[in-house]
Coordinates of C-alpha atoms in Angstrom, one line a residue:
Chain M
X1 CA 36.1 -31.3 -1.9
X2 CA 38.4 -33.2 -4.1
X3 CA 42.0 -33.5 -3.1
X4 CA 41.1 -33.5 0.5
X5 CA 43.5 -36.5 1.0
X6 CA 46.5 -34.5 0.0
X7 CA 45.9 -31.2 1.7
X8 CA 47.8 -30.3 4.7
X9 CA 45.7 -30.9 7.8
X10 CA 46.2 -27.3 8.9
X11 CA 44.1 -26.0 6.0
X12 CA 41.3 -28.2 7.2
X13 CA 41.2 -26.6 10.6
X14 CA 38.7 -24.0 9.5
X15 CA 37.7 -21.1 11.7
X16 CA 34.1 -22.2 11.4
X17 CA 34.7 -25.8 12.0
X18 CA 31.9 -27.5 14.0
X19 CA 32.4 -28.8 17.5
X20 CA 33.7 -32.2 17.1
X21 CA 31.2 -34.3 18.8
X22 CA 33.1 -36.7 21.0
X23 CA 36.2 -36.3 18.9
X24 CA 39.3 -38.2 19.7
X25 CA 42.2 -37.1 17.6
X26 CA 41.3 -38.0 14.0
X27 CA 38.2 -40.0 14.9
X28 CA 34.8 -38.5 15.3
X29 CA 31.9 -40.2 16.9
X30 CA 28.5 -39.6 15.3
X31 CA 26.1 -38.1 17.9
X32 CA 23.2 -39.9 16.3
X33 CA 24.3 -43.5 15.6
X34 CA 27.6 -43.7 17.5
X35 CA 29.6 -44.6 14.3
X36 CA 33.3 -43.8 14.5
X37 CA 34.3 -41.8 11.5
X38 CA 37.8 -40.9 10.4
X39 CA 38.2 -37.2 9.9
X40 CA 39.2 -37.6 6.3
X41 CA 36.2 -39.7 5.6
X42 CA 34.0 -37.2 7.4
X43 CA 35.3 -34.3 5.4
X44 CA 35.0 -36.1 2.1
X45 CA 31.5 -37.0 3.0
X46 CA 30.8 -33.3 3.5
X47 CA 30.7 -33.5 7.3
X48 CA 28.0 -36.1 7.4
X49 CA 28.0 -39.5 9.0
X50 CA 29.0 -42.3 6.6
X51 CA 26.6 -44.7 8.4
X52 CA 23.4 -42.8 9.2
X53 CA 23.9 -39.7 7.1
X54 CA 23.6 -37.4 10.1
X55 CA 24.5 -33.9 9.0
X56 CA 27.0 -32.4 11.5
X57 CA 26.7 -28.7 12.1
X58 CA 29.1 -26.7 10.0
X59 CA 29.9 -23.1 9.4
X60 CA 30.0 -20.6 6.5
X61 CA 33.5 -21.7 5.5
X62 CA 32.4 -25.3 4.9
X63 CA 29.2 -24.3 3.1
X64 CA 30.9 -22.0 0.7
X65 CA 33.3 -24.8 0.0
X66 CA 30.5 -27.2 -0.6
X67 CA 28.3 -25.0 -2.8
X68 CA 30.5 -22.6 -4.6
X69 CA 33.0 -23.2 -7.4
X70 CA 36.5 -23.3 -6.0
X71 CA 38.0 -19.8 -5.5
X72 CA 34.9 -18.0 -6.7
X73 CA 33.8 -16.6 -3.3
X74 CA 34.3 -12.9 -2.9
X75 CA 33.3 -11.7 0.6
X76 CA 31.5 -8.3 0.9
X77 CA 30.9 -6.1 3.9
X78 CA 33.4 -8.2 5.9
X79 CA 34.3 -5.4 8.3
X80 CA 30.8 -4.9 9.8
X81 CA 30.9 -5.3 13.5
X82 CA 28.3 -5.2 16.3
X83 CA 28.2 -2.2 18.6
X84 CA 26.2 -2.1 21.8
X85 CA 23.1 0.1 21.3
X86 CA 21.5 -0.9 24.6
X87 CA 24.7 -1.0 26.7
X88 CA 23.5 -4.5 27.6
X89 CA 25.0 -6.5 30.4
X90 CA 23.7 -9.8 31.7
X91 CA 26.2 -12.2 33.2
X92 CA 28.8 -10.4 31.1
X93 CA 28.7 -7.2 29.0
X94 CA 27.5 -7.7 25.5
X95 CA 30.6 -5.9 24.2
X96 CA 32.8 -8.4 25.8
X97 CA 30.6 -11.3 24.5
X98 CA 31.1 -10.0 21.0
X99 CA 34.9 -9.5 21.4
X100 CA 35.2 -13.0 22.8
X101 CA 33.2 -14.5 19.9
X102 CA 35.3 -12.6 17.4
X103 CA 38.4 -14.1 19.0
X104 CA 37.2 -17.6 19.3
X105 CA 35.5 -17.9 15.9
X106 CA 37.8 -15.6 13.9
X107 CA 34.5 -14.2 12.4
X108 CA 33.2 -10.7 12.7
X109 CA 29.6 -11.7 13.3
X110 CA 27.0 -14.4 12.7
X111 CA 26.8 -14.2 8.9
X112 CA 29.2 -13.9 6.0
X113 CA 27.9 -12.6 2.7
X114 CA 29.5 -12.3 -0.8
X115 CA 29.3 -13.3 -4.4
X116 CA 30.3 -16.5 -6.0
X117 CA 29.6 -19.0 -8.7
X118 CA 27.7 -22.3 -8.6
X119 CA 28.8 -24.4 -11.5
X120 CA 29.5 -21.2 -13.4
X121 CA 26.2 -19.5 -12.4
X122 CA 26.7 -16.1 -10.6
X123 CA 25.0 -15.8 -7.3
X124 CA 24.9 -13.6 -4.2
X125 CA 25.2 -15.7 -1.1
X126 CA 25.0 -15.4 2.6
X127 CA 25.7 -18.1 5.2
X128 CA 25.1 -17.8 8.9
X129 CA 27.5 -19.1 11.5
X130 CA 25.9 -20.7 14.5
X131 CA 29.2 -20.6 16.3
X132 CA 28.9 -16.8 16.7
X133 CA 26.6 -16.2 19.6
X134 CA 24.3 -18.9 18.5
X135 CA 23.9 -17.5 15.0
X136 CA 21.8 -14.8 16.5
X137 CA 20.5 -11.9 14.4
X138 CA 21.4 -8.5 15.5
X139 CA 22.0 -5.3 13.6
X140 CA 25.1 -6.6 11.7
X141 CA 23.3 -9.7 10.4
X142 CA 20.3 -7.6 9.4
X143 CA 22.5 -5.0 7.7
X144 CA 24.6 -7.6 5.9
X145 CA 21.5 -9.5 4.6
X146 CA 20.0 -6.2 3.6
X147 CA 23.1 -5.2 1.6
X148 CA 23.4 -8.7 0.0
X149 CA 19.8 -8.1 -1.2
X150 CA 20.9 -4.8 -2.6
X151 CA 23.7 -6.5 -4.4
X152 CA 21.4 -9.1 -5.9
X153 CA 19.1 -6.3 -7.1
X154 CA 22.0 -4.5 -8.6
X155 CA 23.7 -7.5 -10.3
X156 CA 20.3 -9.2 -11.0
X157 CA 21.8 -12.4 -9.7
X158 CA 19.9 -14.9 -7.6
X159 CA 20.2 -14.7 -3.8
X160 CA 20.9 -17.7 -1.6
X161 CA 20.9 -17.6 2.2
X162 CA 21.9 -20.5 4.3
X163 CA 20.4 -20.1 7.8
X164 CA 21.4 -21.5 11.1
X165 CA 20.2 -19.3 13.9
X166 CA 18.9 -19.4 17.4
X167 CA 16.8 -16.3 16.6
X168 CA 17.1 -12.6 17.3
X169 CA 20.0 -11.4 19.4
X170 CA 18.5 -10.6 22.8
X171 CA 21.3 -8.3 23.7
X172 CA 20.2 -5.8 21.1
X173 CA 16.6 -5.9 22.3
X174 CA 14.0 -4.3 20.0
X175 CA 16.8 -3.3 17.7
X176 CA 17.3 -6.9 16.9
X177 CA 13.6 -7.4 16.5
X178 CA 13.5 -4.7 13.9
X179 CA 16.0 -6.8 11.8
X180 CA 13.0 -9.1 11.1
X181 CA 11.2 -6.2 9.5
X182 CA 14.3 -4.9 7.8
X183 CA 15.2 -8.1 6.1
X184 CA 11.6 -9.0 5.2
X185 CA 10.9 -5.6 3.6
X186 CA 14.1 -5.7 1.6
X187 CA 13.1 -9.2 0.4
X188 CA 9.8 -7.7 -0.7
X189 CA 11.8 -5.3 -2.9
X190 CA 13.8 -8.2 -4.3
X191 CA 10.5 -10.0 -5.1
X192 CA 9.2 -6.9 -7.0
X193 CA 12.4 -7.2 -9.1
X194 CA 11.6 -10.8 -9.8
X195 CA 15.0 -12.0 -8.7
X196 CA 15.0 -15.5 -7.3
X197 CA 15.7 -16.1 -3.6
X198 CA 16.5 -19.5 -2.4
X199 CA 16.5 -20.1 1.4
X200 CA 18.4 -23.1 2.7
X201 CA 17.4 -24.0 6.3
X202 CA 19.9 -26.0 8.3
X203 CA 20.0 -27.2 11.9
X204 CA 18.8 -25.2 13.8
X205 CA 16.8 -22.3 12.3
X206 CA 14.5 -20.8 14.9
X207 CA 12.9 -17.7 16.2
X208 CA 13.5 -14.4 14.5
X209 CA 15.3 -15.9 11.5
X210 CA 12.5 -18.3 10.8
X211 CA 9.9 -15.5 11.4
X212 CA 11.6 -13.4 8.7
X213 CA 14.0 -14.1 5.8
X214 CA 14.6 -17.9 6.4
X215 CA 10.9 -18.7 5.6
X216 CA 10.5 -16.2 2.8
X217 CA 12.4 -18.0 0.0
X218 CA 10.8 -18.4 -3.4
X219 CA 12.1 -21.9 -2.7
X220 CA 12.7 -23.1 0.8
X221 CA 15.1 -26.0 1.0
X222 CA 16.1 -27.8 4.2
X223 CA 18.8 -30.2 5.2
X224 CA 17.6 -33.5 6.6
X225 CA 16.4 -33.6 10.2
X226 CA 17.1 -29.9 10.8
X227 CA 15.2 -28.3 13.6
X228 CA 13.1 -25.5 12.1
X229 CA 10.8 -23.6 14.4
X230 CA 9.4 -20.4 15.6
X231 CA 9.4 -21.3 19.3
X232 CA 11.9 -24.1 20.1
X233 CA 10.7 -27.4 21.5
X234 CA 11.6 -26.6 25.0
X235 CA 9.5 -23.4 25.0
X236 CA 6.5 -25.2 23.3
X237 CA 6.7 -28.0 25.9
X238 CA 6.8 -25.5 28.7
X239 CA 4.0 -23.4 27.4
X240 CA 1.6 -26.3 26.6
X241 CA 2.6 -28.9 29.1
X242 CA 2.1 -31.5 26.3
X243 CA 4.4 -34.2 24.9
X244 CA 5.7 -33.2 21.6
X245 CA 4.9 -35.5 18.6
X246 CA 7.7 -37.5 17.0
X247 CA 9.8 -35.6 14.6
X248 CA 8.2 -32.3 15.7
X249 CA 9.7 -29.3 14.1
X250 CA 12.2 -31.4 12.0
X251 CA 12.6 -30.8 8.3
X252 CA 10.5 -33.8 7.4
X253 CA 7.7 -32.4 9.6
X254 CA 7.8 -29.0 7.9
X255 CA 7.8 -30.7 4.5
X256 CA 4.7 -32.6 5.5
X257 CA 3.0 -29.4 6.7
X258 CA 3.8 -27.5 3.6
X259 CA 6.5 -25.1 4.7
X260 CA 9.5 -26.3 2.7
X261 CA 9.7 -27.4 -0.9
X262 CA 12.2 -30.2 -0.5
X263 CA 14.8 -31.7 1.7
X264 CA 18.3 -32.3 0.2
X265 CA 21.4 -34.0 1.5
X266 CA 24.5 -32.0 1.6
X267 CA 26.1 -34.2 -1.0
X268 CA 23.4 -33.3 -3.5
X269 CA 23.0 -29.7 -2.5
X270 CA 25.2 -28.1 -5.2
X271 CA 23.7 -30.2 -8.0
X272 CA 20.2 -29.5 -6.9
X273 CA 20.9 -25.7 -6.7
X274 CA 22.4 -25.8 -10.1
X275 CA 19.5 -27.6 -11.6
X276 CA 17.0 -25.3 -9.9
X277 CA 18.8 -22.1 -10.9
X278 CA 19.0 -23.3 -14.5
X279 CA 15.3 -24.2 -14.6
X280 CA 14.3 -20.8 -13.2
X281 CA 16.5 -18.6 -15.4
X282 CA 16.6 -20.9 -18.4
Chain D
X1 CA -13.4 4.7 37.3
X2 CA -13.2 2.3 40.2
X3 CA -10.0 0.5 40.2
X4 CA -10.1 -3.1 41.3
X5 CA -6.5 -4.2 40.6
X6 CA -4.0 -1.9 42.3
X7 CA -0.3 -2.1 41.6
X8 CA 2.0 -1.6 44.6
X9 CA 3.3 1.8 43.6
X10 CA -0.2 3.0 42.8
X11 CA -1.5 2.2 46.2
X12 CA -0.6 5.4 48.1
X13 CA -2.0 7.5 45.3
X14 CA -5.3 5.6 45.0
X15 CA -5.7 5.6 48.8
X16 CA -5.4 9.4 48.9
X17 CA -7.9 9.7 46.0
X18 CA -10.3 7.6 47.9
X19 CA -9.9 9.8 51.0
X20 CA -10.6 12.9 48.9
X21 CA -13.8 11.5 47.3
X22 CA -15.0 10.4 50.8
X23 CA -14.4 14.0 52.1
X24 CA -16.2 15.4 49.1
X25 CA -19.3 13.6 50.1
X26 CA -19.2 15.3 53.4
X27 CA -18.4 18.7 51.9
X28 CA -22.0 20.0 51.9
X29 CA -22.3 19.3 55.6
X30 CA -19.0 20.7 56.7
X31 CA -16.6 23.3 55.4
X32 CA -13.6 21.2 54.6
X33 CA -12.7 22.6 51.2
X34 CA -9.3 23.7 52.5
X35 CA -8.5 20.2 53.6
X36 CA -9.7 18.8 50.3
X37 CA -7.6 21.3 48.4
X38 CA -4.6 20.4 50.5
X39 CA -5.0 16.7 49.9
X40 CA -5.6 17.2 46.2
X41 CA -2.3 19.1 45.8
X42 CA -0.7 16.3 47.8
X43 CA -2.0 13.6 45.6
X44 CA -1.1 15.5 42.5
X45 CA 2.5 15.9 43.6
X46 CA 2.7 12.3 44.8
X47 CA 1.3 11.0 41.4
X48 CA 3.7 13.2 39.6
X49 CA 6.6 12.0 41.6
X50 CA 5.7 8.3 41.2
X51 CA 5.0 8.5 37.5
X52 CA 8.0 10.6 36.6
X53 CA 10.2 8.0 38.3
X54 CA 8.7 4.8 37.1
X55 CA 11.2 1.9 36.7
X56 CA 11.1 -0.1 33.5
X57 CA 9.6 -3.0 35.4
X58 CA 6.8 -0.7 36.8
X59 CA 6.1 0.3 33.2
X60 CA 5.9 -3.3 32.2
X61 CA 3.3 -3.8 35.0
X62 CA 1.3 -0.8 33.8
X63 CA 1.4 -2.2 30.2
X64 CA -0.1 -5.4 31.6
X65 CA -2.6 -3.8 34.0
X66 CA -5.7 -5.9 33.9
X67 CA -7.9 -2.8 33.6
X68 CA -6.0 -1.2 30.8
X69 CA -8.0 -0.5 27.7
X70 CA -7.7 -3.2 25.1
X71 CA -8.1 -3.1 21.3
X72 CA -11.8 -3.4 21.3
X73 CA -12.2 -0.7 24.0
X74 CA -10.2 1.7 21.8
X75 CA -12.1 0.7 18.7
X76 CA -15.5 1.2 20.3
X77 CA -14.5 4.5 22.0
X78 CA -12.7 6.0 19.0
X79 CA -14.6 4.8 16.0
X80 CA -18.2 4.6 14.7
X81 CA -19.9 2.0 12.6
X82 CA -17.3 -0.7 13.4
X83 CA -18.1 -3.9 11.6
X84 CA -16.0 -6.8 12.8
X85 CA -14.8 -9.2 10.2
X86 CA -13.8 -12.7 11.0
X87 CA -11.7 -15.5 9.8
X88 CA -8.6 -16.1 7.7
X89 CA -10.5 -18.1 5.0
X90 CA -7.9 -20.9 5.4
X91 CA -8.3 -22.5 8.8
X92 CA -10.4 -20.6 11.4
X93 CA -11.1 -17.4 13.2
X94 CA -8.5 -16.4 15.7
X95 CA -10.1 -14.6 18.7
X96 CA -6.7 -13.1 19.7
X97 CA -6.8 -10.8 16.8
X98 CA -9.9 -8.6 15.9
X99 CA -10.4 -6.3 13.0
X100 CA -12.8 -4.7 10.6
X101 CA -13.8 -1.5 8.9
X102 CA -14.8 1.5 10.9
X103 CA -15.1 5.3 10.7
X104 CA -12.4 7.2 12.5
X105 CA -13.5 10.8 12.3
X106 CA -14.4 11.4 8.6
X107 CA -12.4 8.5 7.4
X108 CA -13.1 4.8 6.8
X109 CA -10.2 2.8 8.1
X110 CA -9.3 -0.9 8.5
X111 CA -8.5 -1.3 12.2
X112 CA -6.9 -4.5 13.5
X113 CA -5.7 -5.3 16.9
X114 CA -4.6 -8.0 19.3
X115 CA -7.2 -8.6 21.9
X116 CA -6.8 -9.8 25.5
X117 CA -9.6 -10.9 27.8
X118 CA -10.5 -9.3 31.1
X119 CA -11.3 -12.4 33.2
X120 CA -10.4 -16.1 33.1
X121 CA -13.2 -17.0 30.8
X122 CA -12.6 -14.2 28.3
X123 CA -8.9 -14.7 28.5
X124 CA -9.2 -18.3 27.5
X125 CA -11.5 -17.3 24.7
X126 CA -8.9 -14.7 23.5
X127 CA -6.0 -17.0 24.2
X128 CA -4.6 -14.3 26.5
X129 CA -4.0 -12.1 23.4
X130 CA -1.5 -14.6 22.0
X131 CA -2.4 -15.1 18.3
X132 CA -2.0 -18.4 16.3
X133 CA -0.9 -18.3 12.7
X134 CA -4.5 -17.9 11.5
X135 CA -4.7 -14.6 13.5
X136 CA -1.8 -13.2 11.5
X137 CA -3.4 -14.6 8.3
X138 CA -6.7 -13.0 9.2
X139 CA -4.9 -9.7 9.8
X140 CA -3.2 -10.0 6.4
X141 CA -6.5 -10.8 4.7
X142 CA -8.1 -7.7 6.2
X143 CA -5.1 -5.5 5.2
X144 CA -5.5 -6.8 1.6
X145 CA -9.1 -5.9 1.7
X146 CA -8.1 -2.4 2.9
X147 CA -5.7 -2.2 0.0
X148 CA -8.4 -3.3 -2.5
X149 CA -10.7 -0.5 -1.3
X150 CA -8.0 2.0 -0.8
X151 CA -8.5 2.5 2.9
X152 CA -5.7 3.1 5.4
X153 CA -4.8 0.5 8.0
X154 CA -4.4 1.0 11.7
X155 CA -3.0 -1.8 13.9
X156 CA -3.2 -1.9 17.6
X157 CA -0.5 -4.0 19.2
X158 CA -1.0 -5.6 22.6
X159 CA 0.3 -9.1 23.0
X160 CA 2.5 -11.1 25.4
X161 CA 3.7 -13.0 22.3
X162 CA 2.6 -15.2 19.4
X163 CA 1.3 -18.5 20.9
X164 CA 4.1 -21.1 21.2
X165 CA 1.8 -24.1 20.7
X166 CA 2.1 -27.4 18.9
X167 CA -0.6 -26.6 16.4
X168 CA 0.7 -23.1 16.0
X169 CA 4.0 -24.6 14.9
X170 CA 2.3 -27.1 12.7
X171 CA 0.4 -24.4 10.9
X172 CA 3.5 -22.2 10.5
X173 CA 3.6 -19.5 13.1
X174 CA 7.0 -18.3 11.8
X175 CA 5.8 -18.3 8.2
X176 CA 2.7 -16.4 9.1
X177 CA 4.7 -13.6 10.8
X178 CA 7.3 -13.5 8.1
X179 CA 4.6 -13.4 5.4
X180 CA 2.9 -10.4 7.1
X181 CA 6.2 -8.5 7.3
X182 CA 6.8 -9.2 3.6
X183 CA 3.3 -8.3 2.5
X184 CA 3.0 -5.3 4.8
X185 CA 6.1 -3.9 3.2
X186 CA 4.3 -4.0 -0.2
X187 CA 0.8 -2.9 0.9
X188 CA -0.3 0.0 -1.3
X189 CA -2.2 1.9 1.5
X190 CA -0.8 3.7 4.5
X191 CA -0.3 1.7 7.7
X192 CA -0.1 3.2 11.2
X193 CA 0.9 0.8 13.9
X194 CA 0.3 1.7 17.6
X195 CA 1.6 -0.2 20.6
X196 CA -1.1 0.1 23.2
X197 CA 0.1 -2.4 25.8
X198 CA 2.6 -5.2 25.5
X199 CA 4.8 -5.4 22.4
X200 CA 6.3 -8.8 22.8
X201 CA 8.7 -9.8 20.0
X202 CA 7.7 -11.3 16.6
X203 CA 4.1 -11.7 17.8
X204 CA 3.8 -7.9 18.1
X205 CA 5.8 -7.1 15.1
X206 CA 3.7 -9.4 13.0
X207 CA 1.1 -6.6 12.7
X208 CA 3.6 -3.8 13.5
X209 CA 5.3 -2.8 10.2
X210 CA 4.0 0.6 9.4
X211 CA 4.7 4.0 7.8
X212 CA 4.3 5.4 11.3
X213 CA 4.9 3.5 14.5
X214 CA 3.5 5.1 17.6
X215 CA 3.5 4.0 21.2
X216 CA 1.5 4.8 24.2
X217 CA 3.5 6.2 27.1
X218 CA 3.3 3.2 29.5
X219 CA 4.0 0.3 27.1
X220 CA 6.9 -2.0 26.4
X221 CA 8.3 -3.2 23.2
X222 CA 11.1 -5.7 22.9
X223 CA 12.4 -8.9 21.4
X224 CA 11.6 -10.9 24.5
X225 CA 9.7 -10.5 27.8
X226 CA 11.8 -9.5 30.8
X227 CA 10.8 -12.9 32.5
X228 CA 12.0 -15.0 29.5
X229 CA 15.1 -12.9 29.1
X230 CA 15.9 -13.4 32.8
X231 CA 15.4 -17.2 32.5
X232 CA 17.6 -17.5 29.4
X233 CA 20.5 -15.1 30.2
X234 CA 20.5 -15.4 34.0
X235 CA 19.1 -18.9 34.1
X236 CA 16.6 -17.8 36.7
X237 CA 13.2 -16.1 36.8
X238 CA 14.4 -13.7 39.6
X239 CA 16.1 -11.1 37.4
X240 CA 13.1 -9.8 35.6
X241 CA 13.5 -6.3 37.0
X242 CA 17.1 -6.2 35.9
X243 CA 16.2 -7.7 32.5
X244 CA 13.5 -5.0 32.0
X245 CA 16.2 -2.4 32.8
X246 CA 18.7 -4.0 30.4
X247 CA 16.3 -4.6 27.5
X248 CA 15.6 -0.8 27.1
X249 CA 12.0 -1.5 26.4
X250 CA 10.1 1.7 27.4
X251 CA 8.6 4.2 25.0
X252 CA 11.4 6.7 25.8
X253 CA 14.0 4.0 24.9
X254 CA 12.1 3.2 21.6
X255 CA 12.1 6.8 20.6
X256 CA 15.8 7.1 21.4
X257 CA 16.6 4.0 19.4
X258 CA 14.6 5.3 16.5
X259 CA 12.2 2.4 16.5
X260 CA 9.1 4.4 17.0
X261 CA 8.1 7.8 15.6
X262 CA 6.1 9.2 18.5
X263 CA 5.0 8.7 22.1
X264 CA 1.4 9.2 22.9
X265 CA 0.7 10.6 26.4
X266 CA -1.6 8.7 28.6
X267 CA -4.1 10.2 31.1
X268 CA -2.7 10.9 34.6
X269 CA -1.9 7.7 36.3
X270 CA -2.1 5.6 33.1
X271 CA -4.6 4.7 30.5
X272 CA -6.4 2.3 32.8
X273 CA -7.5 5.2 35.0
X274 CA -9.5 6.8 32.3
X275 CA -10.4 4.8 29.2
X276 CA -12.4 7.6 27.6
X277 CA -9.7 10.1 27.9
X278 CA -7.0 7.6 26.7
X279 CA -9.1 6.8 23.6
X280 CA -9.8 10.5 22.9
X281 CA -6.1 11.3 23.0
X282 CA -5.3 8.3 20.7
X283 CA -8.0 9.3 18.3
X284 CA -6.7 12.8 18.1
X285 CA -3.2 11.6 17.3
X286 CA -4.5 9.0 14.8
X287 CA -6.6 11.6 12.9
X288 CA -3.5 13.9 12.7
X289 CA -1.2 11.1 11.7
X290 CA -3.6 9.8 9.0
X291 CA -3.7 13.2 7.5
X292 CA 0.1 13.1 7.4
X293 CA 0.6 9.7 5.8
X294 CA -2.2 10.4 3.3
X295 CA 0.0 13.2 2.0
X296 CA 2.8 10.8 1.0
X297 CA 2.6 10.2 -2.7
X298 CA 1.6 6.6 -3.6
X299 CA 4.7 5.9 -5.6
X300 CA 6.9 7.1 -2.7
X301 CA 5.0 5.3 0.1
X302 CA 6.5 1.8 -0.3
X303 CA 10.1 3.1 -0.8
X304 CA 9.9 5.3 2.3
X305 CA 8.4 2.4 4.3
X306 CA 11.2 0.0 3.3
X307 CA 13.8 2.7 3.8
X308 CA 12.5 3.5 7.3
X309 CA 13.0 -0.1 8.4
X310 CA 16.2 -0.5 6.3
X311 CA 17.8 2.2 8.4
X312 CA 17.1 0.5 11.7
X313 CA 20.1 -0.9 13.5
X314 CA 23.5 0.1 14.9
X315 CA 26.9 -1.2 13.7
X316 CA 30.5 -0.1 12.8
X317 CA 32.7 -0.8 9.9

């Protein structure tokens, strides 16, 4: 993220840029503490608040920029697109929903996968985009993860998946449910090959993603204060009629209950991954 | 059997059946066999008409029928020497999942299923068939036992979903389901999964990854219940019929989408009308399917299982 000061602003308007929370021109208001942050500061602080450290939601473009060595990312299976196996229509046809999302996000679906280097270490990487139909997992997400795992097996390079997902894609019904089985069983194969898989859980990672590949890392890492859940807080509250405990389903809560290995700030993410990968393969 | 809970579309059929059985009682006093025969053919054609034209929502209702056979009913009717095993050895014993060794025909199997209750008390005891993480961990423990002793695994799926509770989240509901999918992919013995009632989302799939996936005729399987789908996508509970239609959740749909391998026919009018017959049909199919999966060579079993699920999905490129 060096040189950010001198780059043309146009390059910074990434297709996967997060919603600017209360943005006003070049100033962004932190949704957590209200701090006004200049865009340049915000970007150089890796899209987190300079005052409270709140991690703004970002997309695959930004994550690849943060984690991978510059220019090392080579996308694979870019052209995969959703079809409409159920001919599903709710308030609008699923086909149309997909088309509109492709147009507005300039992405083809809710995950991008490829190869890259982290401080010189070759990895296979996937990163979800919450901006694409809530980061929901349908056939395309399942197939791309499955192929990324194949790639990791073939190249014997570690696999890293960054999750942010509202769960399985309802508009693909049981077909989307089967993507939980598909990704998990492929990970079982990766496991047999003893190739490391690091799962990075970001805000939010819920439902079908959490109940499959996101929770199955050899190492599970979370960003601070990310919502990580099976059933989201609203569903739990509705089902139980109880008040939810403080910090319920946040990264820190999951760390405390033993489901993630550690929490890492975005600014330390690349270094921590490097350290970990060196320890494992060293 | 006497039916206590009658669904709207079942009513005309059951009323006619009642009439026939009343007339049968009078048959030794009067000669009314002609009338009985007439009514019987009427009820048969009516039943046929209703059950051949069930809407997806009516199928959901049948899958939830309070008199439908549940896992333990099938286990007791199909198997011998069932010994129920309890507990996940980590936290507790989840009553929403039952399991143990049993004899199915000639074969010892590990049979595991989600269990609903029949009345309020037993439903509370069974948590309405909604497992907590310890249920999935118990199921996994039993599957590992089966693997150790080289016995095939049969799972019976019937759940409105994994329980979305505070403690369930604390103890890792998502991890428990994910772990089962991961470990079931590697289990060195054959697995046959059967949807016998409701197959609601991850909670169902958590014991549903098998070499063969079968489904009784009047069941549903999807990523979400029609009610929840309606509330999320239409922002109202009123579109459940439409959601059931849209979700393509019937056994016919599942076969078309290549998610299941086989539909198992139910007795006339649905499994709840004749538990013994439903169990006999299922037993016959399971014996046949077990013979099939046992023929798969051990070294090919896992590859073909992973490949089976790896091929699921639809996309273009």
